Amino acid sequence: MKIKMAKSAGFCFGVRRAVDTVYEQIAKKGDSPIYTYGLIIHNMEVVKDLEEKGVKILQNEDDLRILESGTVIIRAHGVARNIHRLMQEKNLKIIDATCPFVHRIHQIVEKESRDGKKIIIIGNLGHPEVEGITGWAEGEVFVVESLEDAADLAGKIKDNACIVSQTTFNYNKFQDMVDIFTEKCYNGTVVNTICNATEERQIETGLIAKEVDAMIVIGDIHSSNTAKLVEISRNECANTYFVQTFKDLPLDLPDTTTLIGITAGASTPNNIIEEVQNYVRINF
Ligand code: F3S
């Protein structure tokens, strides 16, 4: 069995930076307890390891409100402006590991909405990154995640809007949705804020999936960028398997399989990818 491994598989720059930030704080061994606002990464293995080292998780704004002191690390997804302000008001030590690509979207949304534009975010409603971006808009803000949503909103908003995207959104779907707004006489600003790491990973996944007999996509069940890789892979390769660890791999593959592709989401640690790779080498 031959394996084609995606070069882009695994931690992206932003996730690595955020995870390293937490480990650096642990290594400093200060007196102040360490918290992350939400899960630092959508990967339970990493989160469990951090918890064992004493890091606590603030699940939401309510947890933050009752916190009296400590160091709070903001994850790569970023937070809404009101959450950031609340951390400042409470005099907590803030370590901001918001990915610079996400930070850029916050700045665009803040500026454009201040200039009177309505903000349209192409992304997944309820995703923490999208919630954070929403929270930097001063005026009206809409989240659209499907072609139907886009068609519906485009009929109501004719112009004076700024469109941005969640950093991990499917690139082709983003283009299709922008086309819908453009067709309906839309003449606002469009900023493609899908990050390069995501675009490269999605393109590579599609290319590999086209070529192989079976495709394995590794990532956490809650990772939205992994879910998008699965979607892209399934469009090209019917034998796409989504696994969280090697334990989720199927016992056997279709008889005709000679080439397997492997990719992984941005929050999948290297050791998990290696385990899957080794399992495939030994067992298939
Ligand atoms: Fe940043 Fe892109 Fe990763 S936005 S967190 S480098 S997926």
PDB file of C-alpha atoms and ligand atoms in Angstrom:
ATOM      1  CA  MET A   1       0.000   0.000   0.000  1.00  0.00           C
ATOM      2  CA  LYS A   2       1.391   3.397  -0.964  1.00  0.00           C
ATOM      3  CA  ILE A   3       0.690   6.522   1.089  1.00  0.00           C
ATOM      4  CA  LYS A   4       0.461  10.073  -0.191  1.00  0.00           C
ATOM      5  CA  MET A   5       0.851  12.419   2.751  1.00  0.00           C
ATOM      6  CA  ALA A   6      -0.349  16.027   2.496  1.00  0.00           C
ATOM      7  CA  LYS A   7       2.516  18.454   3.161  1.00  0.00           C
ATOM      8  CA  SER A   8       0.055  20.904   4.717  1.00  0.00           C
ATOM      9  CA  ALA A   9      -1.349  18.390   7.262  1.00  0.00           C
ATOM     10  CA  GLY A  10      -1.368  19.371  10.926  1.00  0.00           C
ATOM     11  CA  PHE A  11      -0.891  22.489  13.050  1.00  0.00           C
ATOM     12  CA  CYS A  12      -1.075  25.767  11.182  1.00  0.00           C
ATOM     13  CA  PHE A  13       1.064  28.706  12.244  1.00  0.00           C
ATOM     14  CA  GLY A  14      -1.729  30.292  14.339  1.00  0.00           C
ATOM     15  CA  VAL A  15      -2.610  27.139  16.276  1.00  0.00           C
ATOM     16  CA  ARG A  16       1.050  26.291  16.928  1.00  0.00           C
ATOM     17  CA  ARG A  17       1.641  29.812  18.201  1.00  0.00           C
ATOM     18  CA  ALA A  18      -1.384  29.628  20.553  1.00  0.00           C
ATOM     19  CA  VAL A  19      -0.483  26.191  21.936  1.00  0.00           C
ATOM     20  CA  ASP A  20       3.181  27.194  22.384  1.00  0.00           C
ATOM     21  CA  THR A  21       2.012  30.312  24.238  1.00  0.00           C
ATOM     22  CA  VAL A  22       0.202  28.191  26.836  1.00  0.00           C
ATOM     23  CA  TYR A  23       3.180  25.868  27.332  1.00  0.00           C
ATOM     24  CA  GLU A  24       5.468  28.917  27.703  1.00  0.00           C
ATOM     25  CA  GLN A  25       3.216  30.280  30.459  1.00  0.00           C
ATOM     26  CA  ILE A  26       3.233  26.910  32.230  1.00  0.00           C
ATOM     27  CA  ALA A  27       7.039  26.813  32.014  1.00  0.00           C
ATOM     28  CA  LYS A  28       7.284  30.214  33.711  1.00  0.00           C
ATOM     29  CA  LYS A  29       5.725  28.629  36.812  1.00  0.00           C
ATOM     30  CA  GLY A  30       4.337  31.916  38.146  1.00  0.00           C
ATOM     31  CA  ASP A  31       1.897  32.115  41.080  1.00  0.00           C
ATOM     32  CA  SER A  32      -0.933  33.329  38.927  1.00  0.00           C
ATOM     33  CA  PRO A  33      -3.340  30.593  37.748  1.00  0.00           C
ATOM     34  CA  ILE A  34      -3.543  30.142  33.966  1.00  0.00           C
ATOM     35  CA  TYR A  35      -6.844  30.115  32.094  1.00  0.00           C
ATOM     36  CA  THR A  36      -7.695  29.805  28.438  1.00  0.00           C
ATOM     37  CA  TYR A  37     -10.832  31.510  27.165  1.00  0.00           C
ATOM     38  CA  GLY A  38     -12.497  28.512  25.533  1.00  0.00           C
ATOM     39  CA  LEU A  39     -10.559  25.465  24.367  1.00  0.00           C
ATOM     40  CA  ILE A  40      -7.136  26.613  23.159  1.00  0.00           C
ATOM     41  CA  ILE A  41      -7.433  24.150  20.304  1.00  0.00           C
ATOM     42  CA  HIS A  42     -10.094  21.737  19.056  1.00  0.00           C
ATOM     43  CA  ASN A  43      -8.132  18.721  20.100  1.00  0.00           C
ATOM     44  CA  MET A  44      -8.976  16.905  23.314  1.00  0.00           C
ATOM     45  CA  GLU A  45      -5.572  15.182  23.642  1.00  0.00           C
ATOM     46  CA  VAL A  46      -3.809  18.534  23.840  1.00  0.00           C
ATOM     47  CA  VAL A  47      -6.492  20.076  26.054  1.00  0.00           C
ATOM     48  CA  LYS A  48      -6.258  17.120  28.480  1.00  0.00           C
ATOM     49  CA  ASP A  49      -2.480  17.475  28.695  1.00  0.00           C
ATOM     50  CA  LEU A  50      -2.808  21.181  29.496  1.00  0.00           C
ATOM     51  CA  GLU A  51      -5.447  20.486  32.144  1.00  0.00           C
ATOM     52  CA  GLU A  52      -3.124  17.971  33.774  1.00  0.00           C
ATOM     53  CA  LYS A  53      -0.525  20.736  33.925  1.00  0.00           C
ATOM     54  CA  GLY A  54      -2.993  22.955  35.791  1.00  0.00           C
ATOM     55  CA  VAL A  55      -4.488  25.079  33.003  1.00  0.00           C
ATOM     56  CA  LYS A  56      -8.179  25.814  33.523  1.00  0.00           C
ATOM     57  CA  ILE A  57     -10.766  26.597  30.875  1.00  0.00           C
ATOM     58  CA  LEU A  58     -13.191  29.507  31.016  1.00  0.00           C
ATOM     59  CA  GLN A  59     -16.197  28.228  29.107  1.00  0.00           C
ATOM     60  CA  ASN A  60     -18.001  31.518  28.598  1.00  0.00           C
ATOM     61  CA  GLU A  61     -18.532  35.106  29.670  1.00  0.00           C
ATOM     62  CA  ASP A  62     -20.172  34.009  32.949  1.00  0.00           C
ATOM     63  CA  ASP A  63     -17.006  32.143  33.963  1.00  0.00           C
ATOM     64  CA  LEU A  64     -14.987  35.238  33.108  1.00  0.00           C
ATOM     65  CA  ARG A  65     -17.243  37.510  35.156  1.00  0.00           C
ATOM     66  CA  ILE A  66     -16.674  35.588  38.381  1.00  0.00           C
ATOM     67  CA  LEU A  67     -12.919  35.351  37.887  1.00  0.00           C
ATOM     68  CA  GLU A  68     -10.975  37.563  40.292  1.00  0.00           C
ATOM     69  CA  SER A  69      -7.395  37.181  39.207  1.00  0.00           C
ATOM     70  CA  GLY A  70      -5.100  35.206  36.961  1.00  0.00           C
ATOM     71  CA  THR A  71      -3.628  35.028  33.486  1.00  0.00           C
ATOM     72  CA  VAL A  72      -6.097  34.587  30.651  1.00  0.00           C
ATOM     73  CA  ILE A  73      -4.879  33.370  27.284  1.00  0.00           C
ATOM     74  CA  ILE A  74      -6.994  34.249  24.256  1.00  0.00           C
ATOM     75  CA  ARG A  75      -6.921  31.454  21.706  1.00  0.00           C
ATOM     76  CA  ALA A  76      -6.188  31.728  17.972  1.00  0.00           C
ATOM     77  CA  HIS A  77      -9.914  32.184  17.177  1.00  0.00           C
ATOM     78  CA  GLY A  78      -9.899  35.532  19.014  1.00  0.00           C
ATOM     79  CA  VAL A  79     -12.720  37.035  21.081  1.00  0.00           C
ATOM     80  CA  ALA A  80     -15.360  39.736  20.676  1.00  0.00           C
ATOM     81  CA  ARG A  81     -14.482  43.274  21.729  1.00  0.00           C
ATOM     82  CA  ASN A  82     -16.777  43.190  24.790  1.00  0.00           C
ATOM     83  CA  ILE A  83     -14.980  40.079  26.089  1.00  0.00           C
ATOM     84  CA  HIS A  84     -11.602  41.727  25.603  1.00  0.00           C
ATOM     85  CA  ARG A  85     -12.838  44.828  27.435  1.00  0.00           C
ATOM     86  CA  LEU A  86     -14.204  42.754  30.299  1.00  0.00           C
ATOM     87  CA  MET A  87     -10.794  41.094  30.736  1.00  0.00           C
ATOM     88  CA  GLN A  88      -9.180  44.544  30.870  1.00  0.00           C
ATOM     89  CA  GLU A  89     -11.749  45.914  33.332  1.00  0.00           C
ATOM     90  CA  LYS A  90     -11.113  42.981  35.635  1.00  0.00           C
ATOM     91  CA  ASN A  91      -7.370  43.695  35.558  1.00  0.00           C
ATOM     92  CA  LEU A  92      -6.561  40.175  34.467  1.00  0.00           C
ATOM     93  CA  LYS A  93      -3.233  39.507  32.825  1.00  0.00           C
ATOM     94  CA  ILE A  94      -4.197  39.072  29.171  1.00  0.00           C
ATOM     95  CA  ILE A  95      -2.033  37.080  26.802  1.00  0.00           C
ATOM     96  CA  ASP A  96      -3.520  37.498  23.366  1.00  0.00           C
ATOM     97  CA  ALA A  97      -2.764  34.553  21.071  1.00  0.00           C
ATOM     98  CA  THR A  98      -5.381  35.605  18.500  1.00  0.00           C
ATOM     99  CA  CYS A  99      -4.027  34.534  15.128  1.00  0.00           C
ATOM    100  CA  PRO A 100      -2.806  37.640  13.231  1.00  0.00           C
ATOM    101  CA  PHE A 101      -5.052  36.635  10.289  1.00  0.00           C
ATOM    102  CA  VAL A 102      -8.102  36.719  12.575  1.00  0.00           C
ATOM    103  CA  HIS A 103      -6.930  39.959  14.179  1.00  0.00           C
ATOM    104  CA  ARG A 104      -6.846  41.523  10.700  1.00  0.00           C
ATOM    105  CA  ILE A 105     -10.523  40.609  10.197  1.00  0.00           C
ATOM    106  CA  HIS A 106     -11.406  42.262  13.527  1.00  0.00           C
ATOM    107  CA  GLN A 107      -9.692  45.450  12.326  1.00  0.00           C
ATOM    108  CA  ILE A 108     -11.462  45.389   8.939  1.00  0.00           C
ATOM    109  CA  VAL A 109     -14.857  44.797  10.533  1.00  0.00           C
ATOM    110  CA  GLU A 110     -14.329  47.511  13.136  1.00  0.00           C
ATOM    111  CA  LYS A 111     -13.233  50.093  10.558  1.00  0.00           C
ATOM    112  CA  GLU A 112     -15.787  49.281   7.850  1.00  0.00           C
ATOM    113  CA  SER A 113     -18.691  49.184  10.283  1.00  0.00           C
ATOM    114  CA  ARG A 114     -17.554  52.482  11.800  1.00  0.00           C
ATOM    115  CA  ASP A 115     -17.637  53.895   8.263  1.00  0.00           C
ATOM    116  CA  GLY A 116     -21.309  52.914   8.105  1.00  0.00           C
ATOM    117  CA  LYS A 117     -21.078  49.609   6.223  1.00  0.00           C
ATOM    118  CA  LYS A 118     -23.210  46.615   7.093  1.00  0.00           C
ATOM    119  CA  ILE A 119     -20.998  43.610   7.769  1.00  0.00           C
ATOM    120  CA  ILE A 120     -21.606  40.251   6.099  1.00  0.00           C
ATOM    121  CA  ILE A 121     -19.542  37.377   7.484  1.00  0.00           C
ATOM    122  CA  ILE A 122     -19.414  34.259   5.332  1.00  0.00           C
ATOM    123  CA  GLY A 123     -18.864  31.556   7.916  1.00  0.00           C
ATOM    124  CA  ASN A 124     -20.424  29.094  10.314  1.00  0.00           C
ATOM    125  CA  LEU A 125     -22.957  30.595  12.679  1.00  0.00           C
ATOM    126  CA  GLY A 126     -22.014  29.868  16.287  1.00  0.00           C
ATOM    127  CA  HIS A 127     -18.349  29.106  15.527  1.00  0.00           C
ATOM    128  CA  PRO A 128     -16.166  30.913  18.123  1.00  0.00           C
ATOM    129  CA  GLU A 129     -14.131  32.701  15.454  1.00  0.00           C
ATOM    130  CA  VAL A 130     -17.317  33.977  13.802  1.00  0.00           C
ATOM    131  CA  GLU A 131     -18.763  35.026  17.171  1.00  0.00           C
ATOM    132  CA  GLY A 132     -15.554  36.920  17.870  1.00  0.00           C
ATOM    133  CA  ILE A 133     -15.610  38.677  14.479  1.00  0.00           C
ATOM    134  CA  THR A 134     -19.297  39.552  14.924  1.00  0.00           C
ATOM    135  CA  GLY A 135     -18.395  41.258  18.173  1.00  0.00           C
ATOM    136  CA  TRP A 136     -16.124  43.821  16.468  1.00  0.00           C
ATOM    137  CA  ALA A 137     -18.901  45.260  14.293  1.00  0.00           C
ATOM    138  CA  GLU A 138     -20.442  48.527  15.416  1.00  0.00           C
ATOM    139  CA  GLY A 139     -23.641  48.354  13.382  1.00  0.00           C
ATOM    140  CA  GLU A 140     -25.617  45.695  11.561  1.00  0.00           C
ATOM    141  CA  VAL A 141     -23.890  42.367  11.092  1.00  0.00           C
ATOM    142  CA  PHE A 142     -25.071  39.202   9.326  1.00  0.00           C
ATOM    143  CA  VAL A 143     -23.634  35.700   9.188  1.00  0.00           C
ATOM    144  CA  VAL A 144     -24.315  33.623   6.074  1.00  0.00           C
ATOM    145  CA  GLU A 145     -23.220  30.029   5.816  1.00  0.00           C
ATOM    146  CA  SER A 146     -25.059  28.623   2.805  1.00  0.00           C
ATOM    147  CA  LEU A 147     -25.912  29.607  -0.759  1.00  0.00           C
ATOM    148  CA  GLU A 148     -29.560  29.858   0.348  1.00  0.00           C
ATOM    149  CA  ASP A 149     -28.627  32.271   3.165  1.00  0.00           C
ATOM    150  CA  ALA A 150     -26.653  34.374   0.685  1.00  0.00           C
ATOM    151  CA  ALA A 151     -29.518  34.507  -1.842  1.00  0.00           C
ATOM    152  CA  ASP A 152     -31.949  35.443   0.886  1.00  0.00           C
ATOM    153  CA  LEU A 153     -29.784  38.238   2.307  1.00  0.00           C
ATOM    154  CA  ALA A 154     -28.651  39.527  -1.099  1.00  0.00           C
ATOM    155  CA  GLY A 155     -32.307  40.220  -1.900  1.00  0.00           C
ATOM    156  CA  LYS A 156     -32.541  42.459   1.143  1.00  0.00           C
ATOM    157  CA  ILE A 157     -29.140  44.216   1.174  1.00  0.00           C
ATOM    158  CA  LYS A 158     -28.435  45.893  -2.119  1.00  0.00           C
ATOM    159  CA  ASP A 159     -25.262  47.772  -1.274  1.00  0.00           C
ATOM    160  CA  ASN A 160     -23.134  49.514   1.329  1.00  0.00           C
ATOM    161  CA  ALA A 161     -21.919  46.296   2.853  1.00  0.00           C
ATOM    162  CA  CYS A 162     -18.542  44.730   3.531  1.00  0.00           C
ATOM    163  CA  ILE A 163     -18.147  40.989   3.043  1.00  0.00           C
ATOM    164  CA  VAL A 164     -15.473  39.053   4.937  1.00  0.00           C
ATOM    165  CA  SER A 165     -15.050  35.342   5.509  1.00  0.00           C
ATOM    166  CA  GLN A 166     -14.204  33.036   8.379  1.00  0.00           C
ATOM    167  CA  THR A 167     -10.504  32.172   7.945  1.00  0.00           C
ATOM    168  CA  THR A 168     -11.225  28.475   7.443  1.00  0.00           C
ATOM    169  CA  PHE A 169     -14.188  28.752   5.078  1.00  0.00           C
ATOM    170  CA  ASN A 170     -14.319  26.637   1.910  1.00  0.00           C
ATOM    171  CA  TYR A 171     -12.690  28.804  -0.766  1.00  0.00           C
ATOM    172  CA  ASN A 172     -14.926  27.704  -3.685  1.00  0.00           C
ATOM    173  CA  LYS A 173     -18.080  28.079  -1.639  1.00  0.00           C
ATOM    174  CA  PHE A 174     -16.982  31.583  -0.597  1.00  0.00           C
ATOM    175  CA  GLN A 175     -16.569  32.547  -4.271  1.00  0.00           C
ATOM    176  CA  ASP A 176     -20.016  31.138  -5.115  1.00  0.00           C
ATOM    177  CA  MET A 177     -21.597  33.117  -2.314  1.00  0.00           C
ATOM    178  CA  VAL A 178     -19.818  36.329  -3.310  1.00  0.00           C
ATOM    179  CA  ASP A 179     -21.129  35.784  -6.881  1.00  0.00           C
ATOM    180  CA  ILE A 180     -24.668  35.691  -5.531  1.00  0.00           C
ATOM    181  CA  PHE A 181     -24.209  39.088  -3.872  1.00  0.00           C
ATOM    182  CA  THR A 182     -22.544  40.494  -6.999  1.00  0.00           C
ATOM    183  CA  GLU A 183     -25.360  39.280  -9.283  1.00  0.00           C
ATOM    184  CA  LYS A 184     -27.986  41.039  -7.188  1.00  0.00           C
ATOM    185  CA  CYS A 185     -26.546  44.473  -8.016  1.00  0.00           C
ATOM    186  CA  TYR A 186     -24.363  44.404  -4.970  1.00  0.00           C
ATOM    187  CA  ASN A 187     -21.582  47.037  -4.971  1.00  0.00           C
ATOM    188  CA  GLY A 188     -19.895  46.908  -1.592  1.00  0.00           C
ATOM    189  CA  THR A 189     -16.458  45.759  -0.474  1.00  0.00           C
ATOM    190  CA  VAL A 190     -15.388  42.117  -0.584  1.00  0.00           C
ATOM    191  CA  VAL A 191     -12.334  41.046   1.396  1.00  0.00           C
ATOM    192  CA  ASN A 192     -11.331  37.434   1.039  1.00  0.00           C
ATOM    193  CA  THR A 193     -10.054  36.751   4.550  1.00  0.00           C
ATOM    194  CA  ILE A 194      -9.630  32.994   4.159  1.00  0.00           C
ATOM    195  CA  CYS A 195      -6.088  32.436   5.410  1.00  0.00           C
ATOM    196  CA  ASN A 196      -3.356  31.071   3.138  1.00  0.00           C
ATOM    197  CA  ALA A 197      -2.778  28.041   5.333  1.00  0.00           C
ATOM    198  CA  THR A 198      -6.437  27.058   4.907  1.00  0.00           C
ATOM    199  CA  GLU A 199      -6.498  27.684   1.185  1.00  0.00           C
ATOM    200  CA  GLU A 200      -3.320  25.643   0.618  1.00  0.00           C
ATOM    201  CA  ARG A 201      -4.602  22.799   2.776  1.00  0.00           C
ATOM    202  CA  GLN A 202      -7.963  22.705   0.975  1.00  0.00           C
ATOM    203  CA  ILE A 203      -6.394  22.809  -2.483  1.00  0.00           C
ATOM    204  CA  GLU A 204      -3.884  20.088  -1.580  1.00  0.00           C
ATOM    205  CA  THR A 205      -6.634  17.909  -0.050  1.00  0.00           C
ATOM    206  CA  GLY A 206      -8.720  18.162  -3.239  1.00  0.00           C
ATOM    207  CA  LEU A 207      -5.726  17.317  -5.453  1.00  0.00           C
ATOM    208  CA  ILE A 208      -4.676  14.304  -3.392  1.00  0.00           C
ATOM    209  CA  ALA A 209      -8.260  13.030  -3.022  1.00  0.00           C
ATOM    210  CA  LYS A 210      -8.628  13.125  -6.815  1.00  0.00           C
ATOM    211  CA  GLU A 211      -5.593  10.907  -7.250  1.00  0.00           C
ATOM    212  CA  VAL A 212      -5.949   8.257  -4.520  1.00  0.00           C
ATOM    213  CA  ASP A 213      -8.229   5.240  -3.983  1.00  0.00           C
ATOM    214  CA  ALA A 214      -9.001   6.123  -0.360  1.00  0.00           C
ATOM    215  CA  MET A 215      -8.493   9.235   1.692  1.00  0.00           C
ATOM    216  CA  ILE A 216      -8.051   9.644   5.450  1.00  0.00           C
ATOM    217  CA  VAL A 217      -8.781  13.007   7.046  1.00  0.00           C
ATOM    218  CA  ILE A 218      -7.600  13.343  10.656  1.00  0.00           C
ATOM    219  CA  GLY A 219      -9.006  15.870  13.106  1.00  0.00           C
ATOM    220  CA  ASP A 220     -11.208  16.519  16.065  1.00  0.00           C
ATOM    221  CA  ILE A 221     -14.963  16.068  15.725  1.00  0.00           C
ATOM    222  CA  HIS A 222     -15.456  19.738  16.706  1.00  0.00           C
ATOM    223  CA  SER A 223     -12.886  21.131  14.289  1.00  0.00           C
ATOM    224  CA  SER A 224     -14.674  23.076  11.570  1.00  0.00           C
ATOM    225  CA  ASN A 225     -11.622  23.286   9.282  1.00  0.00           C
ATOM    226  CA  THR A 226     -11.322  19.485   9.414  1.00  0.00           C
ATOM    227  CA  ALA A 227     -15.025  19.134   8.570  1.00  0.00           C
ATOM    228  CA  LYS A 228     -14.400  21.255   5.482  1.00  0.00           C
ATOM    229  CA  LEU A 229     -11.500  19.040   4.434  1.00  0.00           C
ATOM    230  CA  VAL A 230     -13.794  16.012   4.715  1.00  0.00           C
ATOM    231  CA  GLU A 231     -16.385  17.776   2.536  1.00  0.00           C
ATOM    232  CA  ILE A 232     -13.760  18.661  -0.113  1.00  0.00           C
ATOM    233  CA  SER A 233     -12.275  15.162  -0.050  1.00  0.00           C
ATOM    234  CA  ARG A 234     -15.684  13.452  -0.380  1.00  0.00           C
ATOM    235  CA  ASN A 235     -16.390  15.487  -3.506  1.00  0.00           C
ATOM    236  CA  GLU A 236     -13.334  13.901  -5.138  1.00  0.00           C
ATOM    237  CA  CYS A 237     -13.063  10.521  -3.445  1.00  0.00           C
ATOM    238  CA  ALA A 238     -16.035   8.472  -2.252  1.00  0.00           C
ATOM    239  CA  ASN A 239     -13.794   6.398   0.054  1.00  0.00           C
ATOM    240  CA  THR A 240     -13.044   9.255   2.425  1.00  0.00           C
ATOM    241  CA  TYR A 241     -12.613   8.324   6.087  1.00  0.00           C
ATOM    242  CA  PHE A 242     -12.774  10.926   8.839  1.00  0.00           C
ATOM    243  CA  VAL A 243     -10.870   9.801  11.949  1.00  0.00           C
ATOM    244  CA  GLN A 244      -9.945  11.424  15.239  1.00  0.00           C
ATOM    245  CA  THR A 245      -7.190   8.916  15.994  1.00  0.00           C
ATOM    246  CA  PHE A 246      -5.931   5.667  14.442  1.00  0.00           C
ATOM    247  CA  LYS A 247      -8.573   3.827  16.536  1.00  0.00           C
ATOM    248  CA  ASP A 248     -11.332   5.153  14.239  1.00  0.00           C
ATOM    249  CA  LEU A 249      -9.756   3.683  11.102  1.00  0.00           C
ATOM    250  CA  PRO A 250     -11.764   1.005   9.288  1.00  0.00           C
ATOM    251  CA  LEU A 251     -10.608  -2.588   9.694  1.00  0.00           C
ATOM    252  CA  ASP A 252     -10.171  -3.023   5.972  1.00  0.00           C
ATOM    253  CA  LEU A 253     -10.374  -0.958   2.813  1.00  0.00           C
ATOM    254  CA  PRO A 254     -11.921  -1.725  -0.580  1.00  0.00           C
ATOM    255  CA  ASP A 255      -9.873  -4.479  -2.353  1.00  0.00           C
ATOM    256  CA  THR A 256      -8.873  -2.190  -5.189  1.00  0.00           C
ATOM    257  CA  THR A 257      -7.104   0.262  -2.873  1.00  0.00           C
ATOM    258  CA  THR A 258      -3.413   0.669  -3.672  1.00  0.00           C
ATOM    259  CA  LEU A 259      -2.856   4.350  -2.898  1.00  0.00           C
ATOM    260  CA  ILE A 260      -4.100   6.087   0.285  1.00  0.00           C
ATOM    261  CA  GLY A 261      -4.016   9.831   0.854  1.00  0.00           C
ATOM    262  CA  ILE A 262      -3.703  11.323   4.331  1.00  0.00           C
ATOM    263  CA  THR A 263      -4.374  14.875   5.440  1.00  0.00           C
ATOM    264  CA  ALA A 264      -5.203  16.513   8.769  1.00  0.00           C
ATOM    265  CA  GLY A 265      -6.897  19.635  10.096  1.00  0.00           C
ATOM    266  CA  ALA A 266      -5.056  22.636  11.515  1.00  0.00           C
ATOM    267  CA  SER A 267      -5.529  21.492  15.112  1.00  0.00           C
ATOM    268  CA  THR A 268      -4.225  17.942  14.719  1.00  0.00           C
ATOM    269  CA  PRO A 269      -0.961  17.330  16.595  1.00  0.00           C
ATOM    270  CA  ASN A 270       1.915  15.583  14.806  1.00  0.00           C
ATOM    271  CA  ASN A 271       1.966  12.547  17.074  1.00  0.00           C
ATOM    272  CA  ILE A 272      -1.645  11.703  16.116  1.00  0.00           C
ATOM    273  CA  ILE A 273      -0.822  12.046  12.408  1.00  0.00           C
ATOM    274  CA  GLU A 274       2.227   9.808  12.828  1.00  0.00           C
ATOM    275  CA  GLU A 275       0.199   7.168  14.663  1.00  0.00           C
ATOM    276  CA  VAL A 276      -2.326   7.054  11.814  1.00  0.00           C
ATOM    277  CA  GLN A 277       0.447   6.886   9.219  1.00  0.00           C
ATOM    278  CA  ASN A 278       2.169   4.018  11.056  1.00  0.00           C
ATOM    279  CA  TYR A 279      -1.084   2.129  11.529  1.00  0.00           C
ATOM    280  CA  VAL A 280      -1.857   2.366   7.805  1.00  0.00           C
ATOM    281  CA  ARG A 281       1.693   1.206   6.895  1.00  0.00           C
ATOM    282  CA  ILE A 282       1.519  -1.815   9.167  1.00  0.00           C
ATOM    283  CA  ASN A 283      -2.095  -2.900   8.745  1.00  0.00           C
ATOM    284  CA  PHE A 284      -3.186  -2.168   5.186  1.00  0.00           C
TER     285      PHE A 284
HETATM  286 FE1  F3S B   1      -4.572  31.400  11.772  1.00  0.00          FE
HETATM  287 FE2  F3S B   1      -5.185  30.316   9.497  1.00  0.00          FE
HETATM  288 FE3  F3S B   1      -4.484  28.843  11.462  1.00  0.00          FE
HETATM  289  S1  F3S B   1      -6.219  31.965  10.492  1.00  0.00           S
HETATM  290  S2  F3S B   1      -5.173  29.902  13.249  1.00  0.00           S
HETATM  291  S3  F3S B   1      -3.183  30.323  10.416  1.00  0.00           S
HETATM  292  S4  F3S B   1      -6.056  28.347  10.029  1.00  0.00           S
END
